[in-house]
Tab-separated table of C-alpha atoms in Angstrom:
chain	number	residue	atom	x	y	z
A	1	ASP	CA	-89.546	174.101	96.227
A	2	GLU	CA	-86.717	171.541	94.907
A	3	VAL	CA	-84.254	172.923	97.169
A	4	GLU	CA	-86.360	172.429	100.537
A	5	ALA	CA	-86.635	169.104	99.219
A	6	LYS	CA	-83.057	167.977	98.983
A	7	CYS	CA	-82.401	169.528	102.118
A	8	ALA	CA	-85.584	167.673	103.585
A	9	ALA	CA	-83.543	164.339	102.326
A	10	LEU	CA	-80.029	165.252	103.010
A	11	ALA	CA	-81.563	166.217	106.898
A	12	ARG	CA	-83.229	162.852	106.932
A	13	MET	CA	-79.383	161.117	105.960
A	14	LEU	CA	-77.797	162.959	108.434
A	15	ARG	CA	-80.248	161.846	111.635
A	16	SER	CA	-80.161	158.096	110.571
A	17	ALA	CA	-76.378	158.073	109.821
A	18	SER	CA	-74.326	156.338	112.612
A	19	HIS	CA	-71.148	157.765	111.338
A	20	VAL	CA	-70.510	161.159	109.229
A	21	VAL	CA	-67.433	162.348	107.274
A	22	ALA	CA	-67.677	165.351	105.281
A	23	PHE	CA	-65.533	165.868	102.410
A	24	THR	CA	-64.802	169.239	100.870
A	25	GLY	CA	-63.324	171.488	98.303
A	26	ALA	CA	-62.650	174.830	97.009
A	27	GLY	CA	-66.842	175.304	96.637
A	28	VAL	CA	-66.986	175.689	100.046
A	29	SER	CA	-64.277	178.340	101.016
A	30	THR	CA	-65.381	180.102	97.206
A	31	GLY	CA	-68.317	180.912	99.362
A	32	ALA	CA	-65.847	182.569	102.070
A	33	GLY	CA	-64.448	184.831	99.243
A	34	ILE	CA	-61.533	182.658	98.475
A	35	PRO	CA	-61.431	182.269	94.643
A	36	ASP	CA	-61.117	178.341	93.480
A	37	PHE	CA	-58.458	177.474	90.530
A	38	ARG	CA	-60.642	176.130	88.040
A	39	SER	CA	-63.583	177.435	87.106
A	40	GLY	CA	-63.747	179.081	83.275
A	41	LEU	CA	-63.396	182.709	82.274
A	42	ASN	CA	-67.264	182.811	82.423
A	43	THR	CA	-68.020	181.698	85.835
A	44	VAL	CA	-70.842	183.080	87.406
A	45	LEU	CA	-68.686	182.548	91.154
A	46	PRO	CA	-68.686	186.003	92.500
A	47	THR	CA	-65.404	185.093	93.420
A	48	GLY	CA	-64.354	185.140	89.601
A	49	PRO	CA	-62.720	182.737	87.145
A	50	GLY	CA	-60.475	180.330	88.362
A	51	LEU	CA	-56.358	181.646	89.171
A	52	TRP	CA	-55.091	179.462	86.543
A	53	GLU	CA	-57.320	180.855	84.076
A	54	LEU	CA	-56.162	184.644	84.619
A	55	PRO	CA	-52.789	186.013	83.630
A	56	LYS	CA	-50.258	185.516	86.125
A	57	VAL	CA	-49.981	189.391	86.405
A	58	ASP	CA	-53.932	189.326	86.872
A	59	ARG	CA	-53.861	186.619	89.640
A	60	PRO	CA	-54.669	187.974	93.147
A	61	SER	CA	-52.686	186.605	95.696
A	62	ILE	CA	-54.240	183.602	97.271
A	63	LEU	CA	-51.863	184.093	100.455
A	64	GLU	CA	-53.512	187.482	100.828
A	65	GLN	CA	-56.960	186.194	100.464
A	66	CYS	CA	-56.403	183.196	102.983
A	67	ALA	CA	-55.231	185.411	105.575
A	68	LYS	CA	-57.773	187.517	105.412
A	69	ALA	CA	-60.730	185.285	104.918
A	70	THR	CA	-63.528	184.255	107.753
A	71	PRO	CA	-65.127	181.356	107.553
A	72	GLY	CA	-68.550	180.760	105.468
A	73	ARG	CA	-72.062	179.255	105.836
A	74	ALA	CA	-70.566	176.354	104.912
A	75	HIS	CA	-67.946	175.941	107.629
A	76	ARG	CA	-69.648	177.173	110.401
A	77	ALA	CA	-72.787	174.668	109.296
A	78	LEU	CA	-70.073	172.298	109.202
A	79	GLN	CA	-68.671	172.951	112.567
A	80	ARG	CA	-72.258	173.079	114.158
A	81	LEU	CA	-72.751	169.572	112.681
A	82	TRP	CA	-69.474	168.593	114.055
A	83	ALA	CA	-70.480	170.243	117.620
A	84	ALA	CA	-73.894	168.599	117.977
A	85	GLY	CA	-72.297	165.134	117.242
A	86	VAL	CA	-73.491	164.189	114.427
A	87	VAL	CA	-70.114	165.180	111.614
A	88	LYS	CA	-67.553	162.849	113.109
A	89	HIS	CA	-64.809	164.167	110.741
A	90	VAL	CA	-64.146	167.128	108.042
A	91	ILE	CA	-61.778	165.904	105.492
A	92	SER	CA	-60.752	168.898	103.412
A	93	GLN	CA	-59.095	169.743	99.747
A	94	ASN	CA	-58.378	173.240	100.677
A	95	VAL	CA	-55.133	174.972	102.388
A	96	ASP	CA	-56.878	177.967	103.993
A	97	GLY	CA	-57.199	176.852	107.252
A	98	LEU	CA	-60.807	177.700	107.500
A	99	HIS	CA	-61.833	174.660	109.195
A	100	ARG	CA	-59.881	174.926	111.915
A	101	LYS	CA	-61.089	179.130	112.151
A	102	SER	CA	-64.535	177.614	112.496
A	103	GLY	CA	-64.004	175.953	115.544
A	104	ILE	CA	-63.386	172.661	113.965
A	105	PRO	CA	-60.746	170.884	116.374
A	106	VAL	CA	-57.481	169.457	114.220
A	107	GLU	CA	-58.355	165.946	115.820
A	108	ALA	CA	-61.636	165.816	114.215
A	109	LEU	CA	-60.246	167.242	110.685
A	110	SER	CA	-58.175	165.666	107.702
A	111	GLU	CA	-56.305	168.474	105.516
A	112	LEU	CA	-55.287	166.289	102.304
A	113	HIS	CA	-53.190	169.519	100.564
A	114	GLY	CA	-51.801	170.479	104.265
A	115	ASN	CA	-52.491	174.375	105.732
A	116	ILE	CA	-50.383	177.303	104.796
A	117	PHE	CA	-51.003	178.505	108.573
A	118	ALA	CA	-49.337	175.455	110.392
A	119	GLU	CA	-45.914	174.676	110.487
A	120	ARG	CA	-44.576	171.465	111.843
A	121	CYS	CA	-41.451	170.440	113.326
A	122	THR	CA	-39.265	168.068	111.529
A	123	ARG	CA	-37.558	166.001	114.861
A	124	CYS	CA	-40.780	166.293	117.013
A	125	SER	CA	-44.271	166.190	114.906
A	126	THR	CA	-45.102	169.713	117.155
A	127	GLU	CA	-47.458	171.736	115.000
A	128	PHE	CA	-47.875	175.193	114.947
A	129	GLU	CA	-50.699	177.263	114.384
A	130	ARG	CA	-49.503	180.331	112.578
A	131	ASP	CA	-51.408	183.765	111.843
A	132	PHE	CA	-49.502	183.911	108.610
A	133	SER	CA	-48.995	182.442	105.829
A	134	THR	CA	-45.720	179.332	106.643
A	135	ILE	CA	-45.384	178.873	102.516
A	136	CYS	CA	-41.411	179.091	101.924
A	137	PRO	CA	-39.469	177.839	99.050
A	138	GLY	CA	-37.657	174.850	99.774
A	139	GLY	CA	-40.213	173.951	102.366
A	140	LEU	CA	-38.009	175.055	105.757
A	141	THR	CA	-39.517	177.806	107.312
A	142	GLY	CA	-36.520	178.987	108.627
A	143	ARG	CA	-38.105	178.910	112.191
A	144	SER	CA	-37.029	176.526	114.961
A	145	CYS	CA	-39.261	174.424	117.366
A	146	GLU	CA	-40.843	176.449	120.178
A	147	ARG	CA	-40.894	173.385	122.366
A	148	ALA	CA	-38.791	173.077	124.877
A	149	GLY	CA	-35.458	171.241	124.635
A	150	CYS	CA	-36.264	170.634	120.747
A	151	ALA	CA	-35.436	173.754	118.789
A	152	GLY	CA	-35.669	171.781	115.426
A	153	PRO	CA	-36.232	173.081	112.024
A	154	LEU	CA	-39.716	173.874	110.956
A	155	ARG	CA	-41.628	173.094	107.740
């Protein structure tokens, strides 16, 4: 079977590699039930058409979907590969925080477009992970740094 052959080839490449970095995007999160932005109206994805394809009034709340989502099979597989020392680093274009929720530590993760559940102090750069969306108009969340002696504004 073609899929088994491709999986075997991938396993051989992973075993022979000295430094594996995974680069992920929307496809990883569609498997966890979060719709992407670009899939056409005729997509076969169970998440349906991309959000940009739908009229604004028909778009589901992506923030709510991200808050409710749990890591999918791809997130869990990457976490296991990281835990086994095979994958050294994960680069993600997604903002949903699911790689962190899967157990991949911040030090082994680059979130290129940020994380809607993370706030960073504009003064001391301490980051705070939240269980709610931190998206706010203007960038500042209105909360202050919790690090002792700082109290800088969070972004």
